[in-house]
PDB file of C-alpha atoms and ligand atoms in Angstrom:
ATOM      1  CA  MET A 377     -13.734 -20.537   0.022  1.00  0.00           C
ATOM      2  CA  SER A 378     -11.759 -17.383  -1.171  1.00  0.00           C
ATOM      3  CA  VAL A 379      -8.292 -16.951   0.387  1.00  0.00           C
ATOM      4  CA  ARG A 380      -8.179 -14.173   2.976  1.00  0.00           C
ATOM      5  CA  HIS A 381      -4.999 -12.105   3.208  1.00  0.00           C
ATOM      6  CA  PHE A 382      -3.759  -9.754   6.028  1.00  0.00           C
ATOM      7  CA  LEU A 383      -2.077  -6.948   4.063  1.00  0.00           C
ATOM      8  CA  SER A 384      -3.500  -4.176   6.424  1.00  0.00           C
ATOM      9  CA  LEU A 385      -5.961  -4.017   9.257  1.00  0.00           C
ATOM     10  CA  LEU A 386      -8.679  -3.321   6.679  1.00  0.00           C
ATOM     11  CA  ASP A 387      -8.607  -6.741   5.535  1.00  0.00           C
ATOM     12  CA  PHE A 388     -10.427  -7.869   8.607  1.00  0.00           C
ATOM     13  CA  SER A 389     -13.589  -6.556  10.094  1.00  0.00           C
ATOM     14  CA  SER A 390     -13.629  -4.883  13.551  1.00  0.00           C
ATOM     15  CA  ASP A 391     -15.303  -7.772  15.043  1.00  0.00           C
ATOM     16  CA  GLU A 392     -12.721 -10.251  13.611  1.00  0.00           C
ATOM     17  CA  LEU A 393      -9.820  -8.062  14.964  1.00  0.00           C
ATOM     18  CA  ARG A 394     -11.317  -7.928  18.438  1.00  0.00           C
ATOM     19  CA  SER A 395     -11.864 -11.675  18.605  1.00  0.00           C
ATOM     20  CA  LEU A 396      -8.312 -12.147  17.283  1.00  0.00           C
ATOM     21  CA  ILE A 397      -7.014  -9.885  20.189  1.00  0.00           C
ATOM     22  CA  ALA A 398      -9.102 -11.801  22.702  1.00  0.00           C
ATOM     23  CA  ARG A 399      -7.683 -15.148  21.452  1.00  0.00           C
ATOM     24  CA  ALA A 400      -4.128 -13.757  21.477  1.00  0.00           C
ATOM     25  CA  SER A 401      -4.648 -13.179  25.317  1.00  0.00           C
ATOM     26  CA  GLU A 402      -6.001 -16.647  25.687  1.00  0.00           C
ATOM     27  CA  LEU A 403      -2.952 -18.028  23.601  1.00  0.00           C
ATOM     28  CA  LYS A 404      -0.665 -16.218  26.003  1.00  0.00           C
ATOM     29  CA  GLN A 405      -2.070 -18.016  29.003  1.00  0.00           C
ATOM     30  CA  LEU A 406      -2.038 -21.381  27.280  1.00  0.00           C
ATOM     31  CA  HIS A 407       1.612 -20.889  26.256  1.00  0.00           C
ATOM     32  CA  TYR A 408       2.455 -20.140  29.917  1.00  0.00           C
ATOM     33  CA  ARG A 409       0.917 -23.335  30.985  1.00  0.00           C
ATOM     34  CA  ARG A 410       2.640 -25.197  28.060  1.00  0.00           C
ATOM     35  CA  GLU A 411      -0.818 -26.067  26.763  1.00  0.00           C
ATOM     36  CA  THR A 412      -0.871 -24.518  23.264  1.00  0.00           C
ATOM     37  CA  PRO A 413      -2.952 -26.686  20.976  1.00  0.00           C
ATOM     38  CA  GLN A 414      -0.642 -28.210  18.366  1.00  0.00           C
ATOM     39  CA  ARG A 415      -3.357 -28.161  15.685  1.00  0.00           C
ATOM     40  CA  PHE A 416      -1.289 -27.279  12.735  1.00  0.00           C
ATOM     41  CA  SER A 417       1.037 -30.353  12.540  1.00  0.00           C
ATOM     42  CA  GLY A 418       2.361 -30.668   9.030  1.00  0.00           C
ATOM     43  CA  TYR A 419       1.590 -27.141   8.120  1.00  0.00           C
ATOM     44  CA  VAL A 420       4.313 -24.893   6.713  1.00  0.00           C
ATOM     45  CA  LEU A 421       4.860 -21.064   7.015  1.00  0.00           C
ATOM     46  CA  GLY A 422       6.936 -19.657   4.355  1.00  0.00           C
ATOM     47  CA  MET A 423       8.717 -16.364   5.681  1.00  0.00           C
ATOM     48  CA  ILE A 424      10.089 -13.917   2.971  1.00  0.00           C
ATOM     49  CA  PHE A 425      12.219 -11.245   4.409  1.00  0.00           C
ATOM     50  CA  GLU A 426      13.655  -8.539   2.173  1.00  0.00           C
ATOM     51  CA  LYS A 427      14.509  -6.332   5.262  1.00  0.00           C
ATOM     52  CA  SER A 428      16.242  -7.236   8.542  1.00  0.00           C
ATOM     53  CA  SER A 429      14.026  -8.385  11.554  1.00  0.00           C
ATOM     54  CA  THR A 430      14.500  -9.622  15.027  1.00  0.00           C
ATOM     55  CA  ARG A 431      10.899  -9.599  16.605  1.00  0.00           C
ATOM     56  CA  THR A 432       8.994 -10.606  13.522  1.00  0.00           C
ATOM     57  CA  ARG A 433      11.204 -13.517  12.570  1.00  0.00           C
ATOM     58  CA  VAL A 434      11.477 -14.874  15.983  1.00  0.00           C
ATOM     59  CA  SER A 435       7.791 -14.514  16.937  1.00  0.00           C
ATOM     60  CA  PHE A 436       6.558 -15.978  13.612  1.00  0.00           C
ATOM     61  CA  GLU A 437       9.138 -18.874  13.624  1.00  0.00           C
ATOM     62  CA  ALA A 438       8.497 -19.675  17.356  1.00  0.00           C
ATOM     63  CA  GLY A 439       4.794 -19.259  16.972  1.00  0.00           C
ATOM     64  CA  MET A 440       4.391 -21.680  14.131  1.00  0.00           C
ATOM     65  CA  GLN A 441       6.429 -24.263  15.800  1.00  0.00           C
ATOM     66  CA  GLN A 442       4.357 -23.736  19.039  1.00  0.00           C
ATOM     67  CA  LEU A 443       1.178 -24.484  17.032  1.00  0.00           C
ATOM     68  CA  GLY A 444       2.746 -27.727  15.709  1.00  0.00           C
ATOM     69  CA  GLY A 445       3.889 -26.420  12.413  1.00  0.00           C
ATOM     70  CA  HIS A 446       7.147 -25.453  10.720  1.00  0.00           C
ATOM     71  CA  ALA A 447       8.490 -22.108   9.516  1.00  0.00           C
ATOM     72  CA  MET A 448      10.790 -21.696   6.556  1.00  0.00           C
ATOM     73  CA  PHE A 449      13.101 -18.642   6.388  1.00  0.00           C
ATOM     74  CA  LEU A 450      13.564 -17.412   2.747  1.00  0.00           C
ATOM     75  CA  SER A 451      15.754 -14.466   1.867  1.00  0.00           C
ATOM     76  CA  PRO A 452      16.386 -12.837  -1.430  1.00  0.00           C
ATOM     77  CA  GLN A 453      19.968 -13.478  -1.281  1.00  0.00           C
ATOM     78  CA  ASP A 454      19.395 -17.180  -1.265  1.00  0.00           C
ATOM     79  CA  THR A 455      16.377 -17.677  -3.570  1.00  0.00           C
ATOM     80  CA  GLN A 456      15.677 -16.835  -7.059  1.00  0.00           C
ATOM     81  CA  LEU A 457      13.505 -13.802  -5.921  1.00  0.00           C
ATOM     82  CA  GLY A 458      16.862 -12.015  -5.549  1.00  0.00           C
ATOM     83  CA  ARG A 459      17.941 -12.970  -9.101  1.00  0.00           C
ATOM     84  CA  GLY A 460      14.935 -11.528 -10.680  1.00  0.00           C
ATOM     85  CA  GLU A 461      12.449 -14.318 -10.959  1.00  0.00           C
ATOM     86  CA  PRO A 462       9.036 -12.610 -11.410  1.00  0.00           C
ATOM     87  CA  LEU A 463       7.131 -11.987  -8.295  1.00  0.00           C
ATOM     88  CA  GLU A 464       4.020 -13.497  -9.903  1.00  0.00           C
ATOM     89  CA  ASP A 465       5.833 -16.795 -10.749  1.00  0.00           C
ATOM     90  CA  SER A 466       7.426 -17.014  -7.260  1.00  0.00           C
ATOM     91  CA  ALA A 467       4.071 -16.420  -5.689  1.00  0.00           C
ATOM     92  CA  ARG A 468       2.540 -19.203  -7.741  1.00  0.00           C
ATOM     93  CA  VAL A 469       5.338 -21.711  -6.962  1.00  0.00           C
ATOM     94  CA  ILE A 470       5.872 -20.915  -3.254  1.00  0.00           C
ATOM     95  CA  SER A 471       2.048 -21.011  -2.590  1.00  0.00           C
ATOM     96  CA  SER A 472       1.871 -24.283  -4.082  1.00  0.00           C
ATOM     97  CA  MET A 473       4.165 -25.823  -1.469  1.00  0.00           C
ATOM     98  CA  VAL A 474       3.485 -24.011   1.811  1.00  0.00           C
ATOM     99  CA  ASP A 475       0.183 -23.444   3.663  1.00  0.00           C
ATOM    100  CA  ILE A 476       0.610 -19.631   4.538  1.00  0.00           C
ATOM    101  CA  ILE A 477       3.310 -16.974   3.687  1.00  0.00           C
ATOM    102  CA  MET A 478       4.488 -13.841   5.363  1.00  0.00           C
ATOM    103  CA  ILE A 479       6.423 -11.316   3.643  1.00  0.00           C
ATOM    104  CA  ARG A 480       8.454  -8.158   4.902  1.00  0.00           C
ATOM    105  CA  THR A 481       9.334  -5.975   1.945  1.00  0.00           C
ATOM    106  CA  PHE A 482       9.548  -2.490   0.736  1.00  0.00           C
ATOM    107  CA  GLY A 483       6.637  -1.186  -1.694  1.00  0.00           C
ATOM    108  CA  HIS A 484       3.170  -2.202  -0.525  1.00  0.00           C
ATOM    109  CA  ASP A 485       2.369  -3.196  -4.183  1.00  0.00           C
ATOM    110  CA  ILE A 486       4.998  -5.975  -4.027  1.00  0.00           C
ATOM    111  CA  LEU A 487       2.722  -7.550  -1.245  1.00  0.00           C
ATOM    112  CA  GLU A 488      -0.467  -6.939  -3.254  1.00  0.00           C
ATOM    113  CA  ARG A 489       0.924  -8.528  -6.569  1.00  0.00           C
ATOM    114  CA  PHE A 490       2.317 -11.510  -4.463  1.00  0.00           C
ATOM    115  CA  ALA A 491      -1.080 -12.018  -2.781  1.00  0.00           C
ATOM    116  CA  SER A 492      -3.058 -11.860  -5.977  1.00  0.00           C
ATOM    117  CA  TYR A 493      -1.123 -14.819  -7.316  1.00  0.00           C
ATOM    118  CA  SER A 494      -0.854 -16.676  -4.178  1.00  0.00           C
ATOM    119  CA  ARG A 495      -3.289 -19.559  -3.468  1.00  0.00           C
ATOM    120  CA  VAL A 496      -2.642 -19.514   0.278  1.00  0.00           C
ATOM    121  CA  PRO A 497      -2.918 -16.667   2.709  1.00  0.00           C
ATOM    122  CA  VAL A 498      -0.368 -13.858   2.720  1.00  0.00           C
ATOM    123  CA  ILE A 499       0.550 -11.736   5.772  1.00  0.00           C
ATOM    124  CA  ASN A 500       2.090  -8.375   5.730  1.00  0.00           C
ATOM    125  CA  ALA A 501       5.070  -8.727   8.002  1.00  0.00           C
ATOM    126  CA  LEU A 502       5.922  -4.922   7.318  1.00  0.00           C
ATOM    127  CA  SER A 503       5.919  -2.948   4.089  1.00  0.00           C
ATOM    128  CA  ASP A 504       6.899   0.696   3.537  1.00  0.00           C
ATOM    129  CA  SER A 505       3.203   1.498   4.069  1.00  0.00           C
ATOM    130  CA  PHE A 506       1.875  -0.557   6.887  1.00  0.00           C
ATOM    131  CA  HIS A 507       2.985  -2.956   9.754  1.00  0.00           C
ATOM    132  CA  PRO A 508      -0.406  -4.509  10.801  1.00  0.00           C
ATOM    133  CA  CYS A 509       1.071  -7.385  12.805  1.00  0.00           C
ATOM    134  CA  GLN A 510       2.653  -4.782  15.173  1.00  0.00           C
ATOM    135  CA  LEU A 511      -0.705  -3.183  15.689  1.00  0.00           C
ATOM    136  CA  LEU A 512      -2.318  -6.563  16.767  1.00  0.00           C
ATOM    137  CA  ALA A 513       0.341  -6.537  19.467  1.00  0.00           C
ATOM    138  CA  ASP A 514      -0.082  -3.056  20.482  1.00  0.00           C
ATOM    139  CA  MET A 515      -3.893  -3.390  20.659  1.00  0.00           C
ATOM    140  CA  GLN A 516      -3.559  -6.549  22.662  1.00  0.00           C
ATOM    141  CA  THR A 517      -1.060  -4.847  25.029  1.00  0.00           C
ATOM    142  CA  PHE A 518      -3.469  -1.967  25.667  1.00  0.00           C
ATOM    143  CA  SER A 519      -6.486  -4.183  26.212  1.00  0.00           C
ATOM    144  CA  GLU A 520      -4.506  -6.279  28.648  1.00  0.00           C
ATOM    145  CA  HIS A 521      -3.543  -3.264  30.682  1.00  0.00           C
ATOM    146  CA  ARG A 522      -6.526  -0.842  30.330  1.00  0.00           C
ATOM    147  CA  GLY A 523      -9.485  -2.685  28.732  1.00  0.00           C
ATOM    148  CA  SER A 524     -11.081  -1.550  25.496  1.00  0.00           C
ATOM    149  CA  ILE A 525      -9.275   1.342  23.570  1.00  0.00           C
ATOM    150  CA  SER A 526     -12.628   2.372  22.005  1.00  0.00           C
ATOM    151  CA  GLY A 527     -13.335   6.046  22.781  1.00  0.00           C
ATOM    152  CA  HIS A 528      -9.801   6.860  24.199  1.00  0.00           C
ATOM    153  CA  SER A 529      -7.343   9.367  22.565  1.00  0.00           C
ATOM    154  CA  VAL A 530      -4.022   8.275  21.292  1.00  0.00           C
ATOM    155  CA  ALA A 531      -1.028  10.290  20.234  1.00  0.00           C
ATOM    156  CA  TRP A 532       1.435   9.407  17.589  1.00  0.00           C
ATOM    157  CA  ILE A 533       4.789  11.331  17.780  1.00  0.00           C
ATOM    158  CA  GLY A 534       7.217  11.381  15.045  1.00  0.00           C
ATOM    159  CA  ASP A 535       7.387  10.142  11.419  1.00  0.00           C
ATOM    160  CA  GLY A 536       4.165   9.517   9.441  1.00  0.00           C
ATOM    161  CA  ASN A 537       5.574   6.107   8.526  1.00  0.00           C
ATOM    162  CA  ASN A 538       4.213   2.641   8.149  1.00  0.00           C
ATOM    163  CA  MET A 539       3.527   2.475  11.857  1.00  0.00           C
ATOM    164  CA  CYS A 540       1.803   5.718  11.977  1.00  0.00           C
ATOM    165  CA  GLN A 541      -0.441   4.695   9.027  1.00  0.00           C
ATOM    166  CA  SER A 542      -1.217   1.464  10.688  1.00  0.00           C
ATOM    167  CA  TYR A 543      -2.378   3.502  13.642  1.00  0.00           C
ATOM    168  CA  ILE A 544      -4.679   5.329  11.306  1.00  0.00           C
ATOM    169  CA  ASN A 545      -6.293   2.241  10.198  1.00  0.00           C
ATOM    170  CA  ALA A 546      -6.451   1.044  13.886  1.00  0.00           C
ATOM    171  CA  ALA A 547      -8.198   4.234  14.839  1.00  0.00           C
ATOM    172  CA  ARG A 548     -11.032   3.243  12.488  1.00  0.00           C
ATOM    173  CA  GLN A 549     -11.051  -0.456  13.261  1.00  0.00           C
ATOM    174  CA  PHE A 550     -10.812  -0.013  17.154  1.00  0.00           C
ATOM    175  CA  ASP A 551     -12.727   3.148  17.517  1.00  0.00           C
ATOM    176  CA  PHE A 552     -10.390   5.628  18.851  1.00  0.00           C
ATOM    177  CA  GLU A 553      -9.269   9.208  18.322  1.00  0.00           C
ATOM    178  CA  LEU A 554      -5.671   9.556  16.998  1.00  0.00           C
ATOM    179  CA  ARG A 555      -3.578  12.897  17.064  1.00  0.00           C
ATOM    180  CA  ILE A 556      -0.546  12.719  15.023  1.00  0.00           C
ATOM    181  CA  ALA A 557       2.352  15.210  15.656  1.00  0.00           C
ATOM    182  CA  CYS A 558       4.942  15.186  12.880  1.00  0.00           C
ATOM    183  CA  PRO A 559       7.424  17.735  11.466  1.00  0.00           C
ATOM    184  CA  THR A 560       6.191  19.439   8.220  1.00  0.00           C
ATOM    185  CA  GLY A 561       6.986  17.287   5.251  1.00  0.00           C
ATOM    186  CA  PHE A 562       6.816  13.933   7.333  1.00  0.00           C
ATOM    187  CA  GLU A 563       2.994  13.580   7.391  1.00  0.00           C
ATOM    188  CA  PRO A 564       1.335  10.235   6.616  1.00  0.00           C
ATOM    189  CA  ASP A 565      -0.453   9.663   3.205  1.00  0.00           C
ATOM    190  CA  PRO A 566      -2.870  12.714   2.888  1.00  0.00           C
ATOM    191  CA  ASP A 567      -5.486  10.365   1.180  1.00  0.00           C
ATOM    192  CA  LEU A 568      -5.422   7.948   4.191  1.00  0.00           C
ATOM    193  CA  VAL A 569      -5.701  11.024   6.490  1.00  0.00           C
ATOM    194  CA  ALA A 570      -8.629  12.398   4.676  1.00  0.00           C
ATOM    195  CA  ALA A 571     -10.469   9.084   4.477  1.00  0.00           C
ATOM    196  CA  ASN A 572     -10.329   8.876   8.350  1.00  0.00           C
ATOM    197  CA  ARG A 573     -10.704  12.627   9.138  1.00  0.00           C
ATOM    198  CA  ASP A 574     -13.645  11.954  11.334  1.00  0.00           C
ATOM    199  CA  ARG A 575     -11.153  10.483  13.923  1.00  0.00           C
ATOM    200  CA  VAL A 576      -7.568  11.414  12.843  1.00  0.00           C
ATOM    201  CA  ALA A 577      -5.999  14.909  13.183  1.00  0.00           C
ATOM    202  CA  VAL A 578      -2.509  15.955  11.952  1.00  0.00           C
ATOM    203  CA  MET A 579      -0.517  18.589  13.895  1.00  0.00           C
ATOM    204  CA  GLN A 580       3.072  19.738  14.376  1.00  0.00           C
ATOM    205  CA  ASP A 581       3.083  20.127  18.234  1.00  0.00           C
ATOM    206  CA  PRO A 582       3.741  16.991  20.146  1.00  0.00           C
ATOM    207  CA  ALA A 583       2.299  18.432  23.397  1.00  0.00           C
ATOM    208  CA  GLU A 584      -0.979  19.218  21.772  1.00  0.00           C
ATOM    209  CA  ALA A 585      -1.265  15.586  20.412  1.00  0.00           C
ATOM    210  CA  ALA A 586      -0.246  14.110  23.774  1.00  0.00           C
ATOM    211  CA  ARG A 587      -2.781  16.298  25.819  1.00  0.00           C
ATOM    212  CA  ASP A 588      -4.957  14.067  28.009  1.00  0.00           C
ATOM    213  CA  CYS A 589      -4.444  10.981  25.782  1.00  0.00           C
ATOM    214  CA  SER A 590      -4.273   7.446  27.090  1.00  0.00           C
ATOM    215  CA  LEU A 591      -1.547   6.040  24.850  1.00  0.00           C
ATOM    216  CA  VAL A 592       1.527   7.862  23.437  1.00  0.00           C
ATOM    217  CA  VAL A 593       3.318   5.994  20.604  1.00  0.00           C
ATOM    218  CA  THR A 594       6.604   6.637  18.557  1.00  0.00           C
ATOM    219  CA  ASP A 595       8.947   5.034  16.228  1.00  0.00           C
ATOM    220  CA  VAL A 596      12.428   5.655  14.760  1.00  0.00           C
ATOM    221  CA  TYR A 597      12.956   8.855  12.921  1.00  0.00           C
ATOM    222  CA  ALA A 598      14.380   6.890   9.868  1.00  0.00           C
ATOM    223  CA  SER A 599      12.810   3.633   8.887  1.00  0.00           C
ATOM    224  CA  MET A 600      14.545   0.774   7.087  1.00  0.00           C
ATOM    225  CA  GLY A 601      15.520   1.945   3.578  1.00  0.00           C
ATOM    226  CA  GLN A 602      15.926   5.581   4.791  1.00  0.00           C
ATOM    227  CA  GLU A 603      19.326   5.012   6.414  1.00  0.00           C
ATOM    228  CA  ARG A 604      20.923   7.614   4.402  1.00  0.00           C
ATOM    229  CA  GLU A 605      18.510  10.267   5.672  1.00  0.00           C
ATOM    230  CA  GLN A 606      19.351   9.490   9.323  1.00  0.00           C
ATOM    231  CA  GLU A 607      21.523  12.406  10.140  1.00  0.00           C
ATOM    232  CA  GLN A 608      19.206  14.922   8.334  1.00  0.00           C
ATOM    233  CA  ARG A 609      16.221  13.506  10.068  1.00  0.00           C
ATOM    234  CA  LEU A 610      17.891  13.864  13.519  1.00  0.00           C
ATOM    235  CA  GLN A 611      17.827  17.509  13.000  1.00  0.00           C
ATOM    236  CA  LEU A 612      14.399  17.851  11.480  1.00  0.00           C
ATOM    237  CA  PHE A 613      12.816  15.743  14.296  1.00  0.00           C
ATOM    238  CA  ALA A 614      14.406  17.619  17.191  1.00  0.00           C
ATOM    239  CA  GLY A 615      11.741  18.115  19.800  1.00  0.00           C
ATOM    240  CA  TYR A 616       9.730  15.026  18.681  1.00  0.00           C
ATOM    241  CA  GLN A 617      10.890  12.838  21.524  1.00  0.00           C
ATOM    242  CA  VAL A 618       8.649  10.787  23.822  1.00  0.00           C
ATOM    243  CA  ASN A 619       9.996  11.593  27.365  1.00  0.00           C
ATOM    244  CA  ALA A 620       8.833  12.234  30.752  1.00  0.00           C
ATOM    245  CA  GLU A 621       8.022  15.863  30.017  1.00  0.00           C
ATOM    246  CA  LEU A 622       5.867  14.894  27.101  1.00  0.00           C
ATOM    247  CA  MET A 623       4.199  12.149  29.165  1.00  0.00           C
ATOM    248  CA  SER A 624       3.346  14.644  31.677  1.00  0.00           C
ATOM    249  CA  ARG A 625       0.751  16.214  29.085  1.00  0.00           C
ATOM    250  CA  ALA A 626      -1.017  12.861  28.897  1.00  0.00           C
ATOM    251  CA  ARG A 627      -3.315  11.220  31.354  1.00  0.00           C
ATOM    252  CA  GLY A 628      -1.774  10.034  34.554  1.00  0.00           C
ATOM    253  CA  ASP A 629      -2.414   6.519  33.578  1.00  0.00           C
ATOM    254  CA  ALA A 630      -1.251   6.935  29.853  1.00  0.00           C
ATOM    255  CA  LEU A 631       0.822   4.084  28.471  1.00  0.00           C
ATOM    256  CA  TYR A 632       3.626   4.622  25.967  1.00  0.00           C
ATOM    257  CA  MET A 633       4.635   2.191  23.326  1.00  0.00           C
ATOM    258  CA  HIS A 634       7.344   1.613  20.772  1.00  0.00           C
ATOM    259  CA  CYS A 635       7.344  -1.052  18.121  1.00  0.00           C
ATOM    260  CA  LEU A 636      11.269  -1.409  18.561  1.00  0.00           C
ATOM    261  CA  PRO A 637      14.168  -1.370  17.675  1.00  0.00           C
ATOM    262  CA  ALA A 638      14.438   1.986  19.497  1.00  0.00           C
ATOM    263  CA  HIS A 639      17.096   4.565  19.359  1.00  0.00           C
ATOM    264  CA  ARG A 640      17.448   5.671  22.956  1.00  0.00           C
ATOM    265  CA  GLY A 641      17.899   9.502  23.225  1.00  0.00           C
ATOM    266  CA  GLU A 642      16.376  10.022  19.846  1.00  0.00           C
ATOM    267  CA  GLU A 643      12.659   9.426  19.428  1.00  0.00           C
ATOM    268  CA  ILE A 644      12.439   8.123  22.939  1.00  0.00           C
ATOM    269  CA  SER A 645      14.419   8.871  26.090  1.00  0.00           C
ATOM    270  CA  SER A 646      16.555   6.355  27.975  1.00  0.00           C
ATOM    271  CA  GLU A 647      14.611   7.104  31.030  1.00  0.00           C
ATOM    272  CA  LEU A 648      11.359   5.941  29.499  1.00  0.00           C
ATOM    273  CA  MET A 649      12.950   2.789  27.799  1.00  0.00           C
ATOM    274  CA  ASP A 650      14.447   1.796  31.043  1.00  0.00           C
ATOM    275  CA  ASN A 651      11.516   2.536  33.286  1.00  0.00           C
ATOM    276  CA  PRO A 652      10.714  -0.749  35.145  1.00  0.00           C
ATOM    277  CA  ASP A 653       6.946  -0.070  34.531  1.00  0.00           C
ATOM    278  CA  THR A 654       7.161   0.290  30.696  1.00  0.00           C
ATOM    279  CA  VAL A 655       4.940  -2.199  28.733  1.00  0.00           C
ATOM    280  CA  ILE A 656       7.291  -1.986  25.857  1.00  0.00           C
ATOM    281  CA  TRP A 657       8.701  -5.317  26.419  1.00  0.00           C
ATOM    282  CA  GLU A 658       5.332  -6.852  26.699  1.00  0.00           C
ATOM    283  CA  GLU A 659       4.263  -5.158  23.534  1.00  0.00           C
ATOM    284  CA  ALA A 660       7.220  -7.028  21.845  1.00  0.00           C
ATOM    285  CA  GLU A 661       6.297 -10.361  23.403  1.00  0.00           C
ATOM    286  CA  ASN A 662       2.763  -9.964  22.289  1.00  0.00           C
ATOM    287  CA  ARG A 663       3.881 -10.237  18.923  1.00  0.00           C
ATOM    288  CA  LEU A 664       4.303 -14.002  19.444  1.00  0.00           C
ATOM    289  CA  HIS A 665       0.762 -14.482  20.861  1.00  0.00           C
ATOM    290  CA  ALA A 666      -1.172 -12.031  18.493  1.00  0.00           C
ATOM    291  CA  GLN A 667       0.521 -13.631  15.382  1.00  0.00           C
ATOM    292  CA  LYS A 668      -0.301 -17.044  16.767  1.00  0.00           C
ATOM    293  CA  ALA A 669      -3.959 -16.018  16.950  1.00  0.00           C
ATOM    294  CA  LEU A 670      -3.436 -14.637  13.257  1.00  0.00           C
ATOM    295  CA  LEU A 671      -2.070 -17.881  12.045  1.00  0.00           C
ATOM    296  CA  GLU A 672      -4.646 -19.819  13.728  1.00  0.00           C
ATOM    297  CA  PHE A 673      -7.398 -17.688  12.208  1.00  0.00           C
ATOM    298  CA  LEU A 674      -6.017 -17.885   8.750  1.00  0.00           C
ATOM    299  CA  LEU A 675      -4.953 -21.486   8.793  1.00  0.00           C
ATOM    300  CA  GLN A 676      -8.186 -22.965  10.101  1.00  0.00           C
ATOM    301  CA  ARG A 677      -9.943 -21.459   7.077  1.00  0.00           C
ATOM    302  CA  GLN A 678      -7.547 -23.395   4.893  1.00  0.00           C
ATOM    303  CA  ALA A 679      -7.909 -26.666   6.857  1.00  0.00           C
TER     304      ALA A 679
HETATM  305  N1  LIG B 974       8.839  -4.339  15.614  1.00  0.00           N
HETATM  306  C1  LIG B 974       9.500  -5.131  14.637  1.00  0.00           C
HETATM  307  O1  LIG B 974       8.773  -5.480  13.758  1.00  0.00           O
HETATM  308  O2  LIG B 974      10.631  -5.568  14.927  1.00  0.00           O
HETATM  309  P1  LIG B 974      11.775  -6.385  13.907  1.00  0.00           P
HETATM  310  O3  LIG B 974      12.137  -5.323  12.868  1.00  0.00           O
HETATM  311  O4  LIG B 974      12.902  -6.709  14.696  1.00  0.00           O
HETATM  312  O5  LIG B 974      10.937  -7.496  13.499  1.00  0.00           O
HETATM  313  N1  LIG B 975       9.135   2.123  10.812  1.00  0.00           N
HETATM  314  C1  LIG B 975      10.137   0.991  11.166  1.00  0.00           C
HETATM  315  C2  LIG B 975       9.434  -0.063  11.858  1.00  0.00           C
HETATM  316  C3  LIG B 975      10.384  -1.189  12.239  1.00  0.00           C
HETATM  317  C4  LIG B 975       9.719  -2.313  12.853  1.00  0.00           C
HETATM  318  C5  LIG B 975      10.765   0.515   9.898  1.00  0.00           C
HETATM  319  O1  LIG B 975       9.907   0.496   8.841  1.00  0.00           O
HETATM  320  O2  LIG B 975      11.939   0.363   9.796  1.00  0.00           O
END
């Protein structure tokens, strides 16, 4: 059987993604009842982090443990990866010793190269281009609160970054309309937009993007690796804040999401972050459940 990887949402079919989200909600209930099946005793997840993380590390490590397995944190500082051992050699060696690997890195090509030399599944835990694990949690959260997202309109406000590009893939896979509002020069990859032009529109005006939509999503102005642009981006992104005024353009029951970490008062208002009704904390928690469903899906094919 060929090895399946999860480098973007396009690696799975729409049906597979929908069943995975349904399984994530089941695993959530099983976890609350302390009944998670420990089917993967003796299995090891290798976790390679070339960028910082709170949610991704904690959710993968806790999730693997809850499934009965073990997770191993590997940072470039402490491995030969950081001393220039070729990626291809590292992929061959690491994948001969563990059962599944997740990688958080910079260029998406790094993931693709690693995956092509890995004999076990490789999961994208964030690259400069995509963050598909976050989308699993976001889609789970929407579905738990509002049912199927199919046919709804979603607004992306801010940078055309890895999260925005993952929403473009999600629009295709989960069948929704996506309106992206970003400042000129910060649009997502034009080829990706062109390939999805039947359901994705790019504009400058956040109010136009948010109009009558069911979900409003944002993310930081400067992603990891862009820290030096933070001050300049603060000015260029003025007006691209998700706040009560913007939410008043959306449907009355619209949800808003943020993958976190958030900068209160920049891309999202403190008022929305601290609103007791926000689903943002559940969105973060759902990383645990959605990724357990993902690990289960990929590991059972290896079993
Ligand atoms: N949303 C997310 O991936 O968070 P971390 O960077 O903390 O993992
Ligand atoms: N776009 C952000 C997401 C962090 C989870 C980044 O890449 O830093």
